[in-house]
Coordinates of C-alpha atoms and ligand atoms in Angstrom, one line a residue:
X907 CA 13.6 -80.3 82.3
X908 CA 15.4 -78.9 79.3
X909 CA 18.9 -77.5 80.0
X910 CA 19.2 -73.7 80.3
X911 CA 20.2 -71.9 77.2
X912 CA 22.8 -69.3 77.8
X913 CA 24.5 -66.6 75.6
X914 CA 27.4 -68.0 73.5
X915 CA 30.9 -68.0 75.1
X916 CA 32.6 -64.7 74.5
X917 CA 29.4 -62.7 74.1
X918 CA 27.6 -60.4 76.5
X919 CA 24.1 -59.2 77.1
X920 CA 24.1 -55.5 77.8
X921 CA 21.5 -54.8 80.4
X922 CA 20.2 -51.6 82.1
X923 CA 21.6 -49.6 83.6
X924 CA 24.9 -50.4 81.8
X925 CA 23.2 -50.1 78.5
X926 CA 22.9 -46.3 79.4
X927 CA 26.7 -46.1 79.3
X928 CA 26.7 -47.6 75.9
X929 CA 24.0 -45.3 74.6
X930 CA 25.9 -42.3 76.0
X931 CA 29.1 -43.4 74.4
X932 CA 27.5 -44.0 71.1
X933 CA 25.7 -40.7 71.3
X934 CA 29.0 -38.9 71.9
X935 CA 30.6 -40.8 69.0
X936 CA 27.8 -39.7 66.6
X937 CA 28.1 -36.1 67.7
X938 CA 31.9 -36.0 67.6
X939 CA 32.1 -37.7 64.1
X940 CA 29.6 -35.2 62.8
X941 CA 31.7 -32.3 64.1
X942 CA 34.7 -33.6 62.3
X943 CA 32.6 -33.9 59.1
X944 CA 32.3 -37.7 59.0
X945 CA 29.2 -39.5 57.8
X946 CA 28.0 -42.9 59.0
X947 CA 28.3 -46.0 56.8
X948 CA 26.6 -49.3 57.6
X949 CA 27.7 -52.5 55.9
X950 CA 26.4 -56.1 56.1
X951 CA 27.3 -58.2 59.1
X952 CA 28.7 -60.9 56.8
X953 CA 30.7 -60.7 53.6
X954 CA 32.4 -63.1 51.2
X955 CA 35.3 -64.7 53.0
X956 CA 37.5 -63.7 50.1
X957 CA 37.1 -60.0 51.0
X958 CA 38.8 -60.5 54.4
X959 CA 41.5 -62.9 53.1
X960 CA 42.5 -60.2 50.5
X961 CA 41.7 -57.1 52.5
X962 CA 43.1 -58.0 55.9
X963 CA 45.9 -60.3 54.9
X964 CA 46.6 -64.0 55.0
X965 CA 49.3 -63.7 57.7
X966 CA 47.2 -61.9 60.2
X967 CA 45.8 -63.4 63.4
X968 CA 42.3 -62.5 62.1
X969 CA 42.6 -64.5 58.9
X970 CA 44.8 -67.2 60.3
X971 CA 42.7 -68.2 63.2
X972 CA 39.9 -65.8 64.2
X973 CA 37.3 -65.7 61.5
X974 CA 33.7 -67.0 61.9
X975 CA 33.5 -68.6 58.5
X976 CA 30.6 -70.7 57.2
X977 CA 29.2 -72.0 54.0
X978 CA 25.7 -70.7 53.1
X979 CA 23.1 -72.9 51.5
X980 CA 24.4 -71.8 48.1
X981 CA 27.8 -73.2 49.0
X982 CA 29.4 -69.8 49.1
X983 CA 32.0 -69.2 51.8
X984 CA 30.8 -66.3 54.1
X985 CA 32.5 -64.7 57.1
X986 CA 31.0 -62.7 59.9
X987 CA 32.6 -59.2 59.8
X988 CA 35.9 -59.5 61.9
X989 CA 36.7 -55.8 61.2
X990 CA 35.2 -52.9 59.3
X991 CA 37.9 -51.5 57.1
X992 CA 37.8 -54.1 54.3
X993 CA 34.0 -53.9 54.1
X994 CA 34.0 -50.1 54.1
X995 CA 36.5 -50.1 51.2
X996 CA 34.6 -52.8 49.4
X997 CA 31.4 -50.6 49.7
X998 CA 33.3 -47.5 48.6
X999 CA 34.5 -49.3 45.5
X1000 CA 31.2 -51.0 44.7
X1001 CA 29.3 -47.6 44.9
X1002 CA 32.0 -45.6 43.2
X1003 CA 32.5 -43.3 46.2
X1004 CA 36.2 -42.9 45.7
X1005 CA 35.7 -41.6 42.1
X1006 CA 33.7 -38.7 43.7
X1007 CA 36.7 -37.4 45.7
X1008 CA 37.8 -37.7 49.3
X1009 CA 35.5 -39.5 51.7
X1010 CA 35.1 -39.2 55.4
X1011 CA 33.2 -42.2 56.8
X1012 CA 32.6 -43.7 60.2
X1013 CA 31.0 -46.8 61.7
X1014 CA 29.8 -48.1 65.0
X1015 CA 28.9 -51.8 65.4
X1016 CA 29.8 -55.4 66.2
X1017 CA 32.7 -57.4 65.0
X1018 CA 33.1 -61.2 65.4
X1019 CA 36.3 -63.0 66.1
X1020 CA 36.9 -66.6 67.3
X1021 CA 39.2 -65.7 70.2
X1022 CA 39.9 -67.2 73.6
X1023 CA 37.5 -65.2 75.7
X1024 CA 39.1 -63.2 78.6
X1025 CA 39.0 -59.8 80.1
X1026 CA 38.8 -57.3 77.3
X1027 CA 38.6 -60.0 74.6
X1028 CA 35.3 -61.3 73.3
X1029 CA 33.9 -63.2 70.4
X1030 CA 31.4 -60.5 69.7
X1031 CA 32.9 -57.0 70.3
X1032 CA 32.0 -53.6 69.1
X1033 CA 34.1 -51.0 67.3
X1034 CA 33.8 -47.3 66.5
X1035 CA 36.1 -46.4 63.6
X1036 CA 36.7 -43.9 60.9
X1037 CA 38.1 -44.0 57.4
X1038 CA 39.4 -40.9 55.7
X1039 CA 40.2 -41.5 52.0
X1040 CA 41.7 -39.5 49.2
X1041 CA 44.4 -37.6 51.1
X1042 CA 48.0 -38.5 50.9
X1043 CA 49.3 -35.8 53.2
X1044 CA 49.8 -35.9 57.0
X1045 CA 46.9 -33.5 57.6
X1046 CA 44.5 -36.5 57.3
X1047 CA 46.6 -38.6 59.7
X1048 CA 46.4 -35.7 62.2
X1049 CA 42.7 -35.3 61.7
X1050 CA 41.8 -38.9 62.6
X1051 CA 44.1 -39.0 65.5
X1052 CA 42.7 -35.8 66.8
X1053 CA 39.2 -37.2 66.5
X1054 CA 40.1 -40.3 68.5
X1055 CA 41.8 -38.2 71.1
X1056 CA 38.8 -35.9 71.4
X1057 CA 36.7 -38.9 72.5
X1058 CA 39.3 -39.8 75.2
X1059 CA 39.5 -36.2 76.3
X1060 CA 35.7 -35.8 76.5
X1061 CA 35.6 -38.5 79.1
X1062 CA 38.7 -37.2 81.0
X1063 CA 40.6 -40.5 80.7
X1064 CA 44.0 -39.3 82.0
X1065 CA 45.4 -42.8 81.9
X1066 CA 45.1 -43.1 78.1
X1067 CA 48.3 -42.9 76.1
X1068 CA 48.8 -42.2 72.5
X1069 CA 51.6 -44.2 70.9
X1070 CA 52.9 -43.3 67.5
X1071 CA 55.2 -44.9 64.9
X1072 CA 55.9 -44.9 61.2
X1073 CA 56.5 -48.1 59.2
X1074 CA 57.5 -46.5 56.0
X1075 CA 56.3 -47.0 52.4
X1076 CA 57.1 -49.1 49.4
X1077 CA 60.5 -47.4 49.1
X1078 CA 61.9 -47.8 52.6
X1079 CA 59.9 -50.8 53.9
X1080 CA 61.8 -53.4 51.9
X1081 CA 65.0 -52.1 53.4
X1082 CA 63.5 -52.5 56.9
X1083 CA 62.2 -56.0 56.2
X1084 CA 65.7 -57.0 55.1
X1085 CA 67.2 -55.4 58.3
X1086 CA 64.7 -57.2 60.4
X1087 CA 65.2 -60.6 58.7
X1088 CA 69.0 -60.1 59.1
X1089 CA 68.5 -59.4 62.8
X1090 CA 66.2 -62.3 63.6
X1091 CA 67.5 -65.0 61.3
X1092 CA 70.6 -66.0 63.4
X1093 CA 68.2 -66.6 66.3
X1094 CA 65.4 -68.3 64.4
X1095 CA 65.3 -71.3 66.7
X1096 CA 64.8 -69.1 69.8
X1097 CA 61.7 -67.5 68.3
X1098 CA 58.1 -68.6 69.0
X1099 CA 56.7 -70.9 66.3
X1100 CA 54.3 -68.1 65.1
X1101 CA 57.3 -65.8 64.6
X1102 CA 59.4 -68.4 62.9
X1103 CA 56.7 -69.0 60.4
X1104 CA 56.1 -65.3 59.8
X1105 CA 59.7 -64.1 59.7
X1106 CA 60.2 -64.4 55.9
X1107 CA 56.7 -63.5 54.8
X1108 CA 56.0 -60.6 57.3
X1109 CA 58.9 -59.9 59.6
X1110 CA 57.1 -56.7 61.0
X1111 CA 54.6 -59.0 62.6
X1112 CA 57.4 -60.4 64.8
X1113 CA 57.7 -56.9 66.4
X1114 CA 54.1 -57.1 67.3
X1115 CA 54.5 -60.4 69.2
X1116 CA 53.5 -60.7 72.8
X1117 CA 55.2 -64.1 73.2
X1118 CA 57.9 -64.2 75.9
X1119 CA 60.3 -66.0 73.6
X1120 CA 60.2 -63.1 71.1
X1121 CA 60.2 -60.1 73.4
X1122 CA 64.0 -60.0 74.2
X1123 CA 65.0 -60.2 70.6
X1124 CA 62.4 -57.6 69.6
X1125 CA 63.9 -55.2 72.1
X1126 CA 67.3 -55.2 70.3
X1127 CA 65.8 -55.1 66.8
X1128 CA 66.7 -52.2 64.5
X1129 CA 64.1 -49.3 64.5
X1130 CA 62.5 -47.9 61.5
X1131 CA 64.2 -44.6 62.1
X1132 CA 67.4 -45.9 60.8
X1133 CA 66.1 -46.7 57.3
X1134 CA 63.3 -44.2 56.8
X1135 CA 63.2 -42.5 53.4
X1136 CA 63.1 -38.6 53.2
X1137 CA 59.4 -38.5 52.1
X1138 CA 58.3 -40.7 55.0
X1139 CA 60.4 -38.8 57.4
X1140 CA 58.8 -35.5 56.3
X1141 CA 55.4 -37.0 56.6
X1142 CA 56.1 -38.2 60.1
X1143 CA 57.6 -34.8 61.2
X1144 CA 54.7 -32.9 59.8
X1145 CA 52.2 -35.1 61.7
X1146 CA 54.2 -34.7 64.9
X1147 CA 54.3 -30.9 64.5
X1148 CA 50.5 -30.8 64.2
X1149 CA 50.0 -33.0 67.2
X1150 CA 52.4 -30.7 69.2
X1151 CA 50.5 -27.6 68.1
X1152 CA 47.2 -29.2 69.1
X1153 CA 48.7 -30.2 72.5
X1154 CA 47.9 -33.8 71.9
X1155 CA 50.5 -35.7 74.0
X1156 CA 52.1 -38.8 72.5
X1157 CA 55.1 -41.1 72.7
X1158 CA 57.0 -42.5 69.7
X1159 CA 57.0 -46.3 70.2
X1160 CA 59.0 -48.3 67.6
X1161 CA 57.3 -51.5 68.6
X1162 CA 53.9 -50.3 67.3
X1163 CA 53.5 -52.0 63.9
X1164 CA 49.7 -53.0 64.0
X1165 CA 48.7 -56.5 63.1
X1166 CA 47.3 -55.9 59.7
X1167 CA 49.3 -56.2 56.5
X1168 CA 48.0 -53.1 54.8
X1169 CA 49.5 -50.3 56.8
X1170 CA 51.9 -47.7 55.4
X1171 CA 53.7 -44.8 57.2
X1172 CA 51.7 -43.7 60.2
X1173 CA 50.6 -46.3 62.8
X1174 CA 49.2 -45.5 66.2
X1175 CA 47.5 -47.0 69.2
X1176 CA 45.8 -45.6 72.3
X1177 CA 46.7 -47.8 75.3
X1178 CA 45.8 -47.7 79.0
X1179 CA 47.5 -49.4 81.9
X1180 CA 44.2 -50.0 83.7
X1181 CA 43.2 -52.6 81.0
X1182 CA 45.7 -55.2 82.0
X1183 CA 46.9 -57.5 79.2
X1184 CA 44.5 -56.2 76.6
X1185 CA 45.8 -52.7 76.9
X1186 CA 45.1 -51.4 73.5
X1187 CA 41.8 -49.6 73.2
X1188 CA 42.3 -48.0 69.7
X1189 CA 44.5 -48.9 66.8
X1190 CA 44.9 -47.2 63.5
X1191 CA 47.1 -45.7 60.8
X1192 CA 47.5 -45.1 57.1
X1193 CA 46.9 -47.8 54.5
X1194 CA 47.5 -46.4 51.1
X1195 CA 47.7 -49.7 49.4
X1196 CA 44.5 -51.3 50.6
X1197 CA 42.0 -50.2 48.0
X1198 CA 44.4 -51.2 45.2
X1199 CA 44.8 -54.6 46.8
X1200 CA 41.1 -55.0 46.6
X1201 CA 41.2 -54.4 42.9
X1202 CA 40.4 -50.7 43.0
X1203 CA 42.3 -47.5 42.0
X1204 CA 45.1 -45.9 44.0
X1205 CA 43.2 -44.4 46.9
X1206 CA 45.2 -43.3 50.0
X1207 CA 43.4 -43.9 53.3
X1208 CA 43.9 -43.4 57.0
X1209 CA 41.7 -44.4 59.9
X1210 CA 41.4 -46.2 63.2
X1211 CA 39.2 -48.7 65.1
X1212 CA 38.4 -48.3 68.7
X1213 CA 37.0 -51.1 70.9
X1214 CA 33.9 -50.0 72.8
X1215 CA 34.1 -52.7 75.4
X1216 CA 37.7 -51.8 76.3
X1217 CA 36.8 -48.1 76.2
X1218 CA 34.0 -48.6 78.7
X1219 CA 36.3 -50.7 80.9
X1220 CA 38.8 -47.9 80.9
X1221 CA 36.0 -45.5 81.9
X1222 CA 34.9 -47.8 84.7
X1223 CA 38.4 -48.1 86.0
X1224 CA 39.1 -44.4 85.9
X1225 CA 35.7 -43.1 87.0
X1226 CA 34.1 -45.9 89.0
X1227 CA 32.0 -43.6 91.1
X1228 CA 30.7 -41.4 88.3
X1229 CA 27.2 -40.1 88.8
X1230 CA 24.3 -40.9 86.7
X1231 CA 22.3 -37.7 87.2
X1232 CA 18.6 -38.1 88.3
X1233 CA 16.3 -37.5 85.4
X1234 CA 12.6 -37.8 84.8
X1235 CA 9.3 -37.9 86.7
X1236 CA 7.8 -40.8 88.7
X1237 CA 4.0 -40.5 88.5
X1238 CA 2.5 -41.9 91.7
X1239 CA -1.2 -42.7 92.1
X1240 CA -2.5 -43.8 95.5
X1241 CA -5.7 -45.8 94.9
X1242 CA -7.8 -46.8 91.9
X1243 CA -9.5 -43.5 91.5
X1244 CA -6.3 -41.5 91.6
X1245 CA -4.8 -44.0 89.1
X1246 CA -7.7 -43.5 86.7
X1247 CA -7.1 -39.7 86.8
X1248 CA -3.3 -39.9 86.5
X1249 CA -3.0 -42.4 83.6
X1250 CA -4.3 -40.0 80.9
X1251 CA -2.2 -37.2 82.4
X1252 CA 1.0 -39.3 82.2
X1253 CA 0.2 -40.1 78.6
X1254 CA -0.1 -36.4 77.8
X1255 CA 3.1 -35.6 79.7
X1256 CA 5.0 -38.3 77.9
X1257 CA 4.1 -36.6 74.6
X1258 CA 4.8 -33.1 76.0
X1259 CA 8.0 -33.0 78.1
X1260 CA 11.4 -34.2 77.1
X1261 CA 12.1 -36.0 80.4
X1262 CA 11.1 -39.7 80.9
X1263 CA 7.9 -40.2 82.8
X1264 CA 7.6 -43.4 84.8
X1265 CA 4.5 -44.9 86.4
X1266 CA 3.7 -48.0 88.4
X1267 CA 0.2 -49.5 88.1
X1268 CA 0.1 -51.6 91.3
X1269 CA -1.6 -50.7 94.6
X1270 CA 1.3 -49.7 96.8
X1271 CA 2.1 -47.5 99.7
X1272 CA 3.8 -44.1 98.9
X1273 CA 7.1 -45.4 100.3
X1274 CA 7.1 -48.3 97.9
X1275 CA 6.4 -46.0 95.0
X1276 CA 9.2 -43.7 96.1
X1277 CA 11.6 -46.7 96.1
X1278 CA 10.6 -47.4 92.5
X1279 CA 11.3 -43.8 91.7
X1280 CA 14.8 -44.2 93.2
X1281 CA 15.3 -47.4 91.1
X1282 CA 14.3 -45.4 88.0
X1283 CA 16.7 -42.7 89.1
X1284 CA 13.8 -40.2 88.7
X1285 CA 14.4 -36.6 89.7
X1286 CA 10.8 -35.8 90.6
X1287 CA 7.7 -37.6 92.0
X1288 CA 4.3 -36.4 90.8
X1289 CA 1.9 -37.6 93.6
X1290 CA -1.8 -37.9 93.5
X1291 CA -3.5 -39.2 96.7
X1292 CA -7.1 -39.0 97.8
X1293 CA -6.5 -35.7 99.6
X1294 CA -5.0 -34.2 96.5
X1295 CA -7.8 -35.6 94.4
X1296 CA -10.4 -33.9 96.6
X1297 CA -8.4 -30.6 96.4
X1298 CA -7.9 -30.8 92.7
X1299 CA -4.2 -30.7 93.0
X1300 CA -1.0 -32.7 92.5
X1301 CA 2.1 -32.7 94.6
X1302 CA 5.3 -32.3 92.7
X1303 CA 8.3 -33.4 94.8
X1304 CA 11.9 -32.8 93.9
X1305 CA 13.6 -36.0 95.1
X1306 CA 17.0 -34.4 95.1
X1307 CA 16.2 -31.3 97.2
X1308 CA 13.2 -32.9 99.0
X1309 CA 11.0 -29.8 98.3
X1310 CA 7.3 -30.0 97.5
X1311 CA 5.2 -27.8 95.2
X1312 CA 1.5 -28.0 94.5
X1313 CA 0.1 -27.8 90.9
X1314 CA -3.4 -27.7 89.7
X1315 CA -4.8 -31.0 88.6
X1316 CA -5.8 -31.2 84.9
X1317 CA -3.5 -28.4 83.8
X1318 CA -0.6 -30.2 82.0
X1319 CA 1.1 -26.9 81.1
X1320 CA 1.3 -26.1 84.8
X1321 CA 3.1 -29.4 85.5
X1322 CA 5.5 -28.8 82.6
X1323 CA 6.1 -25.3 83.7
X1324 CA 6.8 -26.2 87.4
X1325 CA 9.2 -28.9 86.2
X1326 CA 11.1 -26.5 84.0
X1327 CA 11.3 -24.0 87.0
X1328 CA 12.5 -26.6 89.5
X1329 CA 15.2 -28.1 87.3
X1330 CA 16.1 -25.6 84.7
Ligands
ATP732 P1 44.7 -57.2 70.1 O1 46.1 -56.9 70.0 O2 44.1 -56.9 71.4 O3 44.3 -58.6 69.6 P2 43.9 -56.2 67.5 O4 45.2 -55.7 67.0 O5 43.4 -57.5 67.1 O6 44.0 -56.2 69.1 P3 42.3 -54.4 66.0 O7 42.0 -55.4 65.0 O8 43.2 -53.3 65.7 O9 42.8 -55.1 67.4 O10 41.0 -53.7 66.6 C1 40.9 -52.4 67.2 C2 40.4 -52.5 68.6 O11 39.2 -53.3 68.7 C3 41.3 -53.1 69.6 O12 42.2 -52.1 70.0 C4 40.3 -53.4 70.7 O13 40.0 -52.3 71.5 C5 39.1 -53.9 69.9 N1 39.1 -55.3 69.8 C6 39.7 -56.1 68.8 N2 39.4 -57.4 69.0 C7 38.6 -57.5 70.1 C8 38.0 -58.5 70.9 N3 38.1 -59.8 70.5 N4 37.3 -58.2 72.0 C9 37.2 -56.9 72.4 N5 37.7 -55.9 71.7 C10 38.4 -56.1 70.6
MG733 MG1 43.5 -59.4 68.0

């Protein structure tokens, strides 16, 4: 016998009823993004490898070790999208969006990273993210953070924490780099090999390290506060004032630097203690230099990416017992003749009412049909047995309140009306 084929390591099949949670989350995302004035963008699932090397940065985990890179038959190096920001900016440049003024774009879809699979870390994961381009001021930073926070708030995830930091701009960042290098260099040999390698090229990445060997030295490192230039300080203060006024709670966390090279000024994360080691559900910030580094004009940008898997894990942990409200109608025919009468009615109902209409076509007892109704989480049963058939009626049973009502057989409008009255 041939061996069983399974899904690739680090990927998941999303089956019912869990797929409902996904659909609900995605639905909320689309509604929320629209309310903030964002429009959806969809980009290819693979791009030139070069885009990510330039747009994400050579010293990042993503480019150093996580990309799914392959050569296509035309001998071009291609990479499955490991993140969306570089592709979105590439598309914006290619289609001249940035020349038309500020853009508000969002995306929802898969990313691919060759990681060691574990809880909250997969090889195919899904992200919701936004990119707000064309605004240099802190209002845009506030807007995207408020959007991300609105999603958290909508699900009542009280464990979520917003962490905020600033990592300066081209004026004060060089000073910070020097201060960091001066701090770590005397202890070079004590650092993890990754951090040793990164120290000279990208010392901020050392702050981001989760390696035991680095953590103690990171704790005593100088904070950005000490070198921040006036313009960056004002930007940060204005953002904080907006967050305070909107009653969005946050903590300033100097260790938040984000893994990607292109951030400037604002960086933030949303974390949750229920997630264990992979505690970051959302990461974002401002990246005013990215479009230029892709060969485009000077376009300031701010955005975030939120992991849907981790978001749903957070939801499961915080609201494990959450109810999925009963919805829909289980049409139940007892016997071949009843079935022949009910099938056309079900078809009309499916095209008339907004609720789902389920029907099972096997010969079963009423009890077995009602079990199926429970499995479908249906709110109503619409029953046609031989007695009802003779009387020219249907029984409409509310499976939540256990109350029955009789409606005239053949009058679809009556069924629809009764449903609307019973569950307004
Ligand atoms: P981490 O520190 O966990 O590796 P990251 O800095 O690589 O995260 P980003 O590139 O900022 O993450 O992606 C934003 C979000 O996307 C993360 O906060 C997380 O929720 C989600 N995410 C990233 N990589 C994965 C993955 N391999 N599996 C599941 N979710 C992921
Ligand atoms: Mg990562």
